[in-house]
Every structure is written in structure tokens, then in C-alpha cells.
Amino acid sequence: MSRRSGRKTHSEGFYYSPNSPSPTPELPSTPLEPTPRPRLPLPPPHSTPPTPQQRSPQEDAQPTPTPTGGTSVAIDRFSTLSPEALATVFEVLALLNKHSTLPIEPILFPISKRLRQHTDRLLYRDILIDSVQSLKLLCRTIKSNSSPFLGTLVESLTIEIDEDAGQYPSEGTLALLLSALCNLRVLHIDGHQRAANVVLSGAVHGPAMRRKMALKELEELAVVGIVYDHEPDPLDPRIYSHLAHCPKLHTLKLDVSDSGITSSPRKPLKRQFDAITNATVQVLSLTGPLSSSPSTTSLLATFPLLHTLSLTDTSPNPNLTLILTKISNPLAYTSLTLSHDHCPVGTPSLAPFTIIRFRSLASLTLGPGTFPVNMDYNIFHWTPNLSTLGFSLGADIKLAALLSLLRPGLTKHATLRTLVLDVVDGSFPIPPSEDDHTEATTTAKGQPGQLPRWTADVSPSRARQFLKNAKVLGIEVKGSIRWALAVQDVSEGRPIDWEELIGTG
């Protein structure tokens, strides 16, 4: 089973639901009950609606019976708004939907044909595909000659399908789909082997597709949970050479943790070319057997403009120091995140002196086992521009040593302003309401989720005192440590200050 990305953000996009009844073009059916991404039926293919200049309000008018048995025309006054006003209304609706806890349904009533261009833009802008049936339906809809403009509306596409989910559309069909999404900016592929192959193998960039400038607008790509059965090393930079054909690709996330390193290819390598330098990617996230792969440093070298790097090593014996010391331009990096899945106890994968090479860092996040327990926190003074320092779940930190970086004196870090402490976890069975803190407290009281796993140095009392000291010193503290304290308070029957918890953490 592939590693899931856990992407749970609210968005103005919608699920495709192929099992829902198909609405008529003029009267979409009522959507199903809302979810973080509402599940709406996919409208059938339809022709491009005329532009507002080609239609008059009278054309959208609907005849209605009169008491005398005749008919009268009811003017759709909303449709008579100017194109600019209509576009603003639907953009505001999309913005509210994106940042709302309960997303707004965009189509709850009959609309005129003139408004279809606006509702379709809202409906197709952000698409999440979570089944093979939905993917097939999307391919068929975009391919339809009666709705060629729909592909231009898609800006974000997420495909989350288990690799054993059944028969997929062919690679050729998927290549045609992606080439039709000429305004696609964000593409996330989680577990779908064929879709990943189409993007990485160059099928979507072939001569037939290049005429359409496939993926020319792509800015962010994530490939997660893919198994590279045909390659001995999933971090071989040649695998990703075709991404150089995406001229606007800025952010790249690769998770190859489900693939292993083998001594010889399972099947002969098809690629007989050299790796191509990618001169556009500036933000890179790598997860996989980084220390076990001989290609990790070569892959990093193909992205010369990187300034933000996240490395998660899944090797049995991770050695992040070896990887970082081979980076040729450490002063170009402003953000660095380091972690690994497992490391022998007492054997940190990162030597503290390695941080000294990255003196331009403004943000640094360290995971458990990446640094020695007795590390001298004064090492962070070698990053004079550091403003945000974070520690991820399970990191063994010393609150007293951290406090010495914040207090006035010789040990105070001059630029450090924010701490992100995700070192302790805690969760509620029911999320607290942002509007009614009293009701949230009543609902959660006495029903804590997983109780936090505190350590000797990071205990509830020490954590509370640390937060108080940091507040006095003007330091912002974010992260799960605040929620862990809230869970602890609930389990012990104490009230929670939701304003401080939600507003600050």
C-alpha cells in the first residue's frame, strides 16, 4: 500500500462523482451533502456557451404561465449584471469556499446558460479524483468534442488512487488528458502508477503533445507512493529529466519511500541519456532511501536554483551529514527541513557542524534523531539570519537551552522570532469550533483523544512555563505543543483558553 499524502485542505474544487444522476445542462441536480471538498455530480459534456456579447438577457428569460392561460417572461435579473460584476461575484464565492470550514455549494438553484461559464470555472478549477471510475469519466468528458473548453478551466488536479484499484485508463488516454489541461498549475499524483509514468517518462511531452505545450503552466508537482519496479535506483536523476520540459515548474515533491534500492535492474533501463539540469525548480522535497542511494547528491545537483529543501531519509542507517556536505552551493539555501523515519538510538544522522555551511538560512526544522541530545544550541548563532526554528514530532529538545537563545544576553539569537514546536502530539475527537468556544469546550471536555506523550524535559508544567516566558520575550511559539497542552487540560478537567490557543498556535 502506498504512503498517502494526507492532503486535507479546503478548496473551491469538487470531487467527481460518476455514480450521481446526471443533470441537464441548464438545471444541475442538487449536490450531495458537503465534505471538505463537496461531492457534486459531473455535468455532461455541453457546447461552449455564447459570450455575454452574443446573448441578451431576453434569450435567458423563462416563460411562465399566467392566470389567463397565457405566458409571460420572467427576467433573470442576476444574469443581466455586467460580465465584470458576474466574474467578481463568483470569484468571491470561490474565495469564501476556499477558506471556509463548511464549503459553500456553488450550484443550488437553476441558472441560465449565460452563467454556465462562471459556474463551470468554479466547478472545474480544482479537481480531486479518488477512484478509477472518476478518472475515466474525467478523461471521457475532457476528450469530448462538445466540451473542448472544459480542459482550459482546470488549474489544480489531484489523483489519489491505490495502485491496485483495478483497470486504469491507458497511458495514451492519460497523456491526452494532461495535454488538454493547458492551464494546469498544480498536479498531485498519489499512488497512481500510470499517471506518474506519463509525466515522468515524457509521454505527455512527446512530439504529438508538444504542439499543445503540455504542462507549460505547471508550477507544482507532487509524486507520492509510486514504486519504480523498472529502476534499480528510484533517485536516479535520469528518471526526472523530462520535467525540464515544464518551463514554470517551481515546486517539486518526490516520495519514493515505497521503492527500494537494488544492486541490479529488475528490467533493463530504457533511458540511455544523461540527466538534464532543471533550471526552474526552487523548492524541493525528497522522501526515500536517500543515504542508501548513490544518486541522491547527483539528483540534487540537477536543481541549481534550489533555495528551499526538505529531506526525509527512510534508509536503515541514515547519514544526512554526508548528503549535505556534498551540496556545492549551501549559501543559496534559505529554508532547510531534515528528518528520517528511523535511526539507531544514540546515533544522530546529522553532525551539528554541518549547519555552519548553511549560513543564509532563515528557516530550519529538525526531526528526531537528526541532532545529538546534548547538542550545544549556540550552534544556531552560525545562521545569523535565522528567524524560524522548528522541531518535528519526537525530537528530543531541551527547553532551557532553547530559552537561552531567546533571553537578552550573550546567548540571545539576534534574529530568531518564531519557534515551531511539533514535538508532542495530542488530538481531540471533535475539532473545536472557531465561532463558539464555549460549546467546543463542553463537547471536548472529558473526551480527550490520544493523550500526549510528554518527556522528562518537555513536561506539561515546563511547557506552560516556556510559553509564558516566550510570550514575555515577544517570541511566537507555534506547533502541536499548544494542542497537546489543551488535550492535557481537557483530560484533567481544566478550562481551555481557545482564543489564545487558536489565535496563536
Coordinates of C-alpha atoms in Angstrom, one line a residue:
M1 CA 0.0 0.0 0.0
S2 CA 1.4 3.3 -0.9
R3 CA 2.1 6.1 1.5
R4 CA -0.8 8.6 1.5
S5 CA -0.2 12.3 1.3
G6 CA -2.9 13.2 3.8
R7 CA -3.9 16.3 1.8
K8 CA -6.9 17.7 3.7
T9 CA -7.0 21.3 2.7
H10 CA -10.3 23.1 1.9
S11 CA -10.6 24.2 -1.6
E12 CA -13.0 25.6 -4.1
G13 CA -12.7 22.4 -6.2
F14 CA -15.0 19.4 -6.1
Y15 CA -15.0 15.7 -6.3
Y16 CA -16.2 13.9 -9.4
S17 CA -19.0 11.5 -8.6
P18 CA -19.7 9.3 -11.5
N19 CA -22.5 7.4 -9.7
S20 CA -24.6 10.5 -9.2
P21 CA -27.5 11.3 -11.5
S22 CA -26.5 13.4 -14.5
P23 CA -28.2 16.9 -14.5
T24 CA -29.4 18.7 -17.6
P25 CA -27.1 21.4 -18.9
E26 CA -29.5 24.2 -17.7
L27 CA -30.5 22.7 -14.4
P28 CA -27.8 20.9 -12.4
S29 CA -29.0 18.5 -9.8
T30 CA -28.7 19.2 -6.1
P31 CA -25.3 18.3 -4.7
L32 CA -24.8 15.7 -2.1
E33 CA -24.0 16.6 1.5
P34 CA -20.9 18.7 1.8
T35 CA -17.5 17.4 2.6
P36 CA -14.1 19.2 2.9
R37 CA -14.4 19.0 -0.9
P38 CA -18.2 18.8 -1.8
R39 CA -19.0 15.8 -3.9
L40 CA -21.0 17.1 -6.9
P41 CA -22.2 15.2 -10.0
L42 CA -20.2 15.8 -13.1
P43 CA -22.2 17.8 -15.7
P44 CA -22.5 16.1 -19.0
P45 CA -20.5 17.5 -21.9
H46 CA -22.0 20.6 -23.4
S47 CA -21.1 23.1 -26.0
T48 CA -19.3 26.3 -25.2
P49 CA -21.9 28.9 -24.0
P50 CA -22.0 32.1 -26.1
T51 CA -20.2 35.1 -24.7
P52 CA -22.2 37.8 -22.9
Q53 CA -21.8 40.0 -26.0
Q54 CA -23.5 37.3 -28.1
R55 CA -26.5 36.8 -25.8
S56 CA -29.1 39.2 -24.5
P57 CA -31.0 38.8 -21.2
Q58 CA -34.2 38.1 -23.1
E59 CA -32.6 35.0 -24.5
D60 CA -32.2 33.7 -21.0
A61 CA -35.8 34.6 -19.9
Q62 CA -38.0 31.7 -19.0
P63 CA -41.7 31.7 -19.9
T64 CA -44.2 31.2 -17.1
P65 CA -48.0 30.6 -17.1
T66 CA -50.3 33.5 -16.4
P67 CA -53.8 33.3 -14.7
T68 CA -55.4 33.9 -18.1
G69 CA -53.7 30.9 -19.6
G70 CA -51.0 32.8 -21.5
T71 CA -47.4 33.1 -20.7
S72 CA -45.1 35.9 -19.5
V73 CA -41.4 36.3 -19.4
A74 CA -39.6 36.3 -16.1
I75 CA -36.3 38.2 -16.5
D76 CA -33.2 36.6 -14.8
R77 CA -32.0 39.9 -13.3
F78 CA -28.8 38.3 -11.9
S79 CA -27.8 37.4 -15.4
T80 CA -28.2 41.0 -16.5
L81 CA -25.2 42.0 -14.4
S82 CA -22.1 43.0 -16.4
P83 CA -19.6 40.3 -17.2
E84 CA -17.1 42.0 -14.8
A85 CA -19.6 42.0 -11.9
L86 CA -20.6 38.4 -12.5
A87 CA -16.9 37.4 -12.5
T88 CA -16.4 39.2 -9.3
V89 CA -19.4 37.5 -7.6
F90 CA -18.1 34.1 -8.5
E91 CA -14.5 34.8 -7.6
V92 CA -15.7 36.0 -4.1
L93 CA -17.7 32.8 -3.8
A94 CA -14.7 30.7 -4.7
L95 CA -12.6 32.6 -2.1
L96 CA -15.1 32.2 0.6
N97 CA -15.4 28.5 -0.2
K98 CA -11.6 28.0 -0.1
H99 CA -11.2 29.5 3.4
S100 CA -14.5 28.3 4.9
T101 CA -14.8 25.4 7.4
L102 CA -18.1 24.4 5.7
P103 CA -17.6 25.0 2.0
I104 CA -20.3 26.9 0.1
E105 CA -22.3 25.0 -2.5
P106 CA -21.8 26.8 -5.8
I107 CA -24.9 25.5 -7.6
L108 CA -28.1 25.1 -5.5
F109 CA -30.6 26.6 -7.9
P110 CA -31.5 26.7 -11.6
I111 CA -29.2 29.0 -13.6
S112 CA -29.3 30.5 -17.0
K113 CA -27.0 29.3 -19.8
R114 CA -25.2 32.6 -19.6
L115 CA -23.9 31.8 -16.1
R116 CA -22.5 28.4 -17.1
Q117 CA -19.1 29.9 -17.9
H118 CA -18.8 31.2 -14.4
T119 CA -20.2 28.1 -12.6
D120 CA -18.0 25.8 -14.7
R121 CA -15.0 27.8 -13.9
L122 CA -15.7 27.4 -10.2
L123 CA -16.6 23.7 -10.6
Y124 CA -13.6 22.6 -12.6
R125 CA -10.9 24.9 -11.1
D126 CA -9.7 22.3 -8.5
I127 CA -10.4 18.6 -9.1
L128 CA -9.8 15.7 -6.8
I129 CA -10.0 12.2 -8.3
D130 CA -10.2 9.3 -5.8
S131 CA -11.5 6.4 -7.9
V132 CA -10.8 4.8 -11.3
Q133 CA -14.4 5.4 -12.4
S134 CA -14.0 9.2 -11.7
L135 CA -10.7 9.3 -13.6
K136 CA -12.3 7.5 -16.6
L137 CA -15.2 9.9 -16.5
L138 CA -12.9 12.9 -16.5
C139 CA -10.9 11.6 -19.4
R140 CA -14.1 11.0 -21.4
T141 CA -15.5 14.4 -20.6
I142 CA -12.4 16.4 -21.4
K143 CA -11.9 14.3 -24.6
S144 CA -15.5 15.1 -25.8
N145 CA -15.6 17.4 -28.8
S146 CA -18.8 19.0 -27.4
S147 CA -16.9 20.4 -24.4
P148 CA -13.3 21.2 -25.5
F149 CA -13.1 24.3 -23.4
L150 CA -13.5 22.5 -20.1
G151 CA -9.9 21.4 -20.0
T152 CA -8.8 25.1 -20.0
L153 CA -10.6 25.7 -16.7
V154 CA -8.7 23.1 -14.7
E155 CA -5.9 24.7 -12.6
S156 CA -5.4 22.0 -9.9
L157 CA -5.7 18.2 -10.3
T158 CA -5.1 15.7 -7.5
I159 CA -5.2 11.9 -8.3
E160 CA -5.4 9.8 -5.2
I161 CA -5.9 6.1 -6.2
D162 CA -4.4 3.0 -4.8
E163 CA -2.1 1.2 -7.3
D164 CA -4.2 -2.0 -7.0
A165 CA -7.5 -0.2 -7.6
G166 CA -8.3 -2.0 -10.9
Q167 CA -8.0 -1.3 -14.6
Y168 CA -6.7 2.2 -15.3
P169 CA -7.1 4.3 -18.4
S170 CA -4.3 3.7 -20.8
E171 CA -1.1 5.8 -20.7
G172 CA -2.1 7.3 -24.1
T173 CA -5.5 8.4 -22.7
L174 CA -3.9 9.9 -19.7
A175 CA -1.4 11.7 -21.9
L176 CA -4.2 13.2 -23.9
L177 CA -6.0 14.3 -20.7
L178 CA -2.9 16.1 -19.3
S179 CA -2.1 17.7 -22.6
A180 CA -5.7 19.1 -22.7
L181 CA -5.3 20.8 -19.3
C182 CA -3.3 23.7 -20.8
N183 CA -3.7 25.9 -17.7
L184 CA -2.9 23.3 -15.1
R185 CA -0.7 24.8 -12.4
V186 CA -0.8 22.1 -9.6
L187 CA -0.6 18.4 -10.1
H188 CA -0.6 15.9 -7.2
I189 CA -0.3 12.1 -8.0
D190 CA -0.6 9.8 -5.0
G191 CA -0.4 6.1 -5.7
H192 CA -1.4 6.2 -9.4
Q193 CA 1.5 4.5 -11.2
R194 CA 0.4 5.1 -14.8
A195 CA -0.2 8.8 -14.3
A196 CA 3.2 9.2 -12.8
N197 CA 4.7 7.2 -15.7
V198 CA 3.1 9.5 -18.2
V199 CA 4.5 12.6 -16.6
L200 CA 8.0 11.3 -15.8
S201 CA 8.5 9.2 -18.9
G202 CA 8.0 12.1 -21.2
A203 CA 4.8 10.7 -22.9
V204 CA 3.0 13.9 -22.3
H205 CA 5.9 15.8 -23.7
G206 CA 6.3 13.8 -26.9
P207 CA 6.2 15.4 -30.4
A208 CA 2.5 14.9 -30.8
M209 CA 1.8 16.6 -27.4
R210 CA 4.5 19.3 -27.6
R211 CA 2.4 21.2 -30.2
K212 CA -0.1 21.8 -27.4
M213 CA 2.6 22.9 -25.0
A214 CA 1.5 20.3 -22.5
L215 CA 2.1 21.2 -18.8
K216 CA 3.6 24.6 -19.9
E217 CA 1.9 26.3 -16.9
L218 CA 2.7 23.6 -14.3
E219 CA 4.1 25.2 -11.2
E220 CA 3.8 22.5 -8.6
L221 CA 4.2 18.7 -8.9
A222 CA 3.9 16.0 -6.3
V223 CA 4.5 12.3 -7.0
V224 CA 3.9 10.2 -3.9
G225 CA 3.6 6.4 -3.3
I226 CA 5.0 5.3 -6.6
V227 CA 7.0 2.1 -6.9
Y228 CA 9.7 2.2 -9.6
D229 CA 9.9 -1.5 -10.5
H230 CA 11.9 -0.9 -13.6
E231 CA 14.7 1.0 -12.0
P232 CA 17.4 -0.1 -9.6
D233 CA 17.6 3.4 -8.0
P234 CA 14.4 5.5 -7.8
L235 CA 16.5 8.6 -7.2
D236 CA 18.4 8.3 -10.5
P237 CA 18.2 11.8 -11.9
R238 CA 17.6 10.5 -15.4
I239 CA 14.1 9.4 -14.3
Y240 CA 13.1 13.1 -13.8
S241 CA 14.9 14.6 -16.8
H242 CA 11.7 15.2 -18.7
L243 CA 10.5 17.6 -16.1
A244 CA 12.8 20.1 -17.7
H245 CA 10.1 20.5 -20.4
C246 CA 7.9 22.2 -17.7
P247 CA 9.2 25.8 -18.0
K248 CA 7.3 27.1 -15.0
L249 CA 7.8 24.2 -12.5
H250 CA 8.8 25.8 -9.2
T251 CA 7.9 23.3 -6.5
L252 CA 8.6 19.5 -6.7
K253 CA 7.8 16.8 -4.2
L254 CA 9.0 13.3 -4.7
D255 CA 8.2 10.4 -2.3
V256 CA 9.9 7.2 -3.3
S257 CA 9.8 5.6 0.1
D258 CA 7.9 2.6 -1.2
S259 CA 10.7 1.8 -3.6
G260 CA 13.9 0.1 -2.6
I261 CA 17.5 0.2 -3.8
T262 CA 18.6 -2.9 -5.7
S263 CA 22.1 -3.9 -6.8
S264 CA 20.9 -4.6 -10.4
P265 CA 17.9 -3.6 -12.5
R266 CA 14.9 -5.8 -12.4
K267 CA 14.4 -4.9 -16.1
P268 CA 16.8 -3.2 -18.5
L269 CA 16.9 0.5 -18.2
K270 CA 15.2 2.2 -21.1
R271 CA 17.0 5.6 -20.6
Q272 CA 20.3 5.9 -22.4
F273 CA 20.6 9.7 -22.0
D274 CA 22.2 11.9 -19.4
A275 CA 20.4 13.8 -16.7
I276 CA 19.2 17.2 -17.7
T277 CA 19.7 20.3 -15.4
N278 CA 16.3 21.7 -14.3
A279 CA 16.8 25.5 -14.1
T280 CA 13.3 26.3 -12.7
V281 CA 12.7 24.2 -9.6
Q282 CA 13.4 26.2 -6.5
V283 CA 11.5 24.2 -3.8
L284 CA 12.3 20.5 -3.5
S285 CA 11.0 17.8 -1.1
L286 CA 12.6 14.4 -1.2
T287 CA 11.4 11.3 0.8
G288 CA 13.0 8.0 0.3
P289 CA 16.2 5.9 1.0
L290 CA 18.4 9.0 0.5
S291 CA 21.5 7.6 2.3
S292 CA 21.3 4.2 0.6
S293 CA 21.1 5.7 -2.9
P294 CA 24.3 6.7 -4.7
S295 CA 22.3 9.1 -6.8
T296 CA 20.9 11.5 -4.2
T297 CA 23.6 14.1 -4.5
S298 CA 23.5 13.8 -8.3
L299 CA 19.8 14.4 -8.2
L300 CA 20.2 17.5 -6.0
A301 CA 22.8 18.8 -8.4
T302 CA 20.3 18.9 -11.3
F303 CA 18.4 21.7 -9.5
P304 CA 20.9 24.5 -9.3
L305 CA 18.4 27.2 -8.2
L306 CA 17.1 25.5 -5.1
H307 CA 16.6 27.7 -2.0
T308 CA 14.2 25.5 -0.1
L309 CA 15.0 21.9 0.6
S310 CA 13.2 19.2 2.7
L311 CA 14.9 15.8 3.1
T312 CA 13.3 12.8 4.8
D313 CA 15.6 9.7 4.8
T314 CA 14.0 6.3 5.1
S315 CA 17.3 4.4 4.9
P316 CA 18.1 1.9 7.7
N317 CA 21.2 3.9 8.6
P318 CA 20.6 7.5 7.6
N319 CA 23.5 9.8 7.1
L320 CA 22.3 13.3 6.3
T321 CA 25.7 14.8 7.0
L322 CA 27.2 13.0 4.0
I323 CA 24.4 14.3 1.7
L324 CA 24.5 17.9 2.9
T325 CA 28.3 18.2 2.8
K326 CA 28.2 17.4 -0.9
I327 CA 25.9 20.3 -1.7
S328 CA 28.0 22.8 -3.7
N329 CA 26.1 26.0 -3.0
P330 CA 24.9 25.9 0.6
L331 CA 24.8 29.7 0.9
A332 CA 21.9 29.7 -1.6
Y333 CA 19.6 27.9 0.8
T334 CA 17.1 29.9 2.9
S335 CA 15.0 27.0 4.3
L336 CA 16.0 23.5 5.3
T337 CA 13.9 20.7 6.8
L338 CA 15.7 17.4 7.9
S339 CA 14.1 14.2 9.3
H340 CA 14.1 10.4 8.9
D341 CA 11.9 7.5 9.7
H342 CA 14.2 5.6 12.0
C343 CA 17.7 5.9 13.3
P344 CA 19.7 3.8 15.8
V345 CA 19.4 5.2 19.3
G346 CA 22.3 7.5 20.1
T347 CA 23.4 7.8 16.5
P348 CA 22.3 11.1 15.1
S349 CA 22.2 11.4 11.3
L350 CA 23.4 15.0 11.3
A351 CA 26.6 16.4 12.7
P352 CA 25.9 19.9 14.2
F353 CA 28.8 21.5 12.4
T354 CA 27.0 20.8 9.1
I355 CA 24.6 23.6 9.8
I356 CA 27.5 26.1 9.8
R357 CA 27.7 25.7 6.0
F358 CA 24.2 27.0 5.5
R359 CA 24.6 30.5 7.0
S360 CA 21.9 32.1 4.9
L361 CA 19.1 30.0 6.5
A362 CA 16.0 31.9 7.6
S363 CA 14.1 28.7 8.5
L364 CA 15.4 25.4 9.9
T365 CA 13.4 22.4 11.0
L366 CA 15.0 19.3 12.6
G367 CA 13.4 15.9 13.2
P368 CA 14.0 13.3 15.9
G369 CA 17.5 11.7 15.8
T370 CA 18.9 14.3 13.4
F371 CA 20.9 16.0 16.1
P372 CA 22.6 14.8 19.3
V373 CA 20.7 15.0 22.5
N374 CA 23.4 17.0 24.1
M375 CA 23.8 19.5 21.2
D376 CA 25.0 22.9 22.1
Y377 CA 22.2 25.2 20.9
N378 CA 24.7 28.0 20.4
I379 CA 25.4 26.4 17.1
F380 CA 22.4 28.2 15.7
H381 CA 24.3 31.5 16.0
W382 CA 26.2 30.4 12.9
T383 CA 23.0 31.1 11.0
P384 CA 22.7 34.8 11.7
N385 CA 19.6 35.3 9.5
L386 CA 17.6 32.5 11.2
S387 CA 14.1 33.8 12.1
T388 CA 12.2 30.5 12.4
L389 CA 13.4 27.4 14.2
G390 CA 11.3 24.2 14.3
F391 CA 11.4 20.7 15.8
S392 CA 9.2 18.0 14.4
L393 CA 7.3 15.2 16.3
G394 CA 9.6 13.1 18.5
A395 CA 12.5 15.5 18.6
D396 CA 14.3 15.4 21.9
I397 CA 14.7 19.1 22.8
K398 CA 15.9 21.0 25.8
L399 CA 13.5 23.8 26.7
A400 CA 16.1 25.5 29.0
A401 CA 18.6 25.6 26.2
L402 CA 16.1 27.0 23.8
L403 CA 15.1 29.7 26.3
S404 CA 18.8 30.8 26.4
L405 CA 18.5 31.7 22.7
L406 CA 15.6 34.0 23.5
R407 CA 16.6 35.8 26.6
P408 CA 18.6 39.0 26.5
G409 CA 22.3 38.5 26.9
L410 CA 25.3 37.0 25.2
T411 CA 23.4 33.8 24.2
K412 CA 20.4 35.6 22.6
H413 CA 19.9 34.9 18.9
A414 CA 19.6 38.3 17.2
T415 CA 17.1 37.4 14.5
L416 CA 15.1 34.4 16.0
R417 CA 11.4 35.4 16.2
T418 CA 9.4 32.2 15.8
L419 CA 9.6 28.7 17.3
V420 CA 7.6 25.8 15.8
L421 CA 7.4 23.0 18.4
D422 CA 5.7 19.9 17.0
V423 CA 7.5 17.7 19.5
V424 CA 4.4 16.5 21.3
D425 CA 1.2 15.2 19.8
G426 CA -2.4 15.4 21.0
S427 CA -5.8 15.3 19.3
F428 CA -9.4 15.9 20.0
P429 CA -12.2 13.5 18.8
I430 CA -14.2 16.6 17.7
P431 CA -12.5 19.7 16.3
P432 CA -13.2 22.8 18.4
S433 CA -15.5 25.4 16.9
E434 CA -13.8 28.7 15.9
D435 CA -17.1 30.6 16.4
D436 CA -18.4 29.1 19.7
H437 CA -15.6 28.4 22.1
T438 CA -17.9 27.6 25.0
E439 CA -19.7 24.8 23.0
A440 CA -16.4 23.4 21.9
T441 CA -15.1 23.2 25.5
T442 CA -18.3 21.4 26.6
T443 CA -18.1 19.0 23.7
A444 CA -14.5 18.1 24.2
K445 CA -14.4 18.1 28.0
G446 CA -13.8 14.6 29.3
Q447 CA -13.3 13.2 25.9
P448 CA -9.6 13.6 25.0
G449 CA -8.2 11.8 22.1
Q450 CA -4.7 10.3 22.2
L451 CA -3.0 11.7 25.4
P452 CA 0.3 13.5 24.7
R453 CA 3.5 11.6 25.2
W454 CA 5.5 14.0 27.3
T455 CA 9.2 13.6 28.1
A456 CA 11.2 14.4 31.2
D457 CA 12.3 17.7 29.7
V458 CA 9.1 18.6 27.9
S459 CA 6.5 18.1 30.6
P460 CA 3.2 20.0 30.9
S461 CA 4.4 22.3 33.6
R462 CA 7.7 23.1 31.8
A463 CA 5.9 23.6 28.5
R464 CA 3.4 26.1 30.1
Q465 CA 6.2 28.0 31.8
F466 CA 8.2 28.1 28.5
L467 CA 5.2 29.5 26.6
K468 CA 4.8 32.2 29.3
N469 CA 8.4 33.2 29.1
A470 CA 8.4 33.2 25.3
K471 CA 5.3 35.5 25.3
V472 CA 7.0 38.0 27.6
L473 CA 10.1 38.0 25.3
G474 CA 8.0 38.6 22.2
I475 CA 8.7 35.2 20.7
E476 CA 5.9 33.5 18.8
V477 CA 5.5 29.8 19.6
K478 CA 3.5 27.6 17.1
G479 CA 3.0 23.9 16.7
S480 CA 1.4 20.9 18.3
I481 CA 2.8 21.7 21.8
R482 CA -0.1 24.1 22.3
W483 CA -2.7 21.5 21.3
A484 CA -1.0 18.9 23.5
L485 CA -1.4 21.2 26.5
A486 CA -5.1 21.7 25.6
V487 CA -5.6 17.9 25.5
Q488 CA -3.9 17.7 28.8
D489 CA -6.2 20.3 30.3
V490 CA -9.3 18.6 28.9
S491 CA -8.2 15.2 30.4
E492 CA -7.7 16.9 33.8
G493 CA -11.0 18.8 33.6
R494 CA -9.5 22.3 33.3
P495 CA -11.0 25.0 31.1
I496 CA -9.2 26.0 27.9
D497 CA -8.4 29.5 26.6
W498 CA -9.5 28.9 23.0
E499 CA -8.7 32.4 21.9
E500 CA -5.1 32.1 22.8
L501 CA -4.9 28.5 21.5
I502 CA -6.4 29.1 18.1
G503 CA -5.2 32.6 17.6
T504 CA -1.6 32.0 18.4
G505 CA -0.8 28.3 17.8

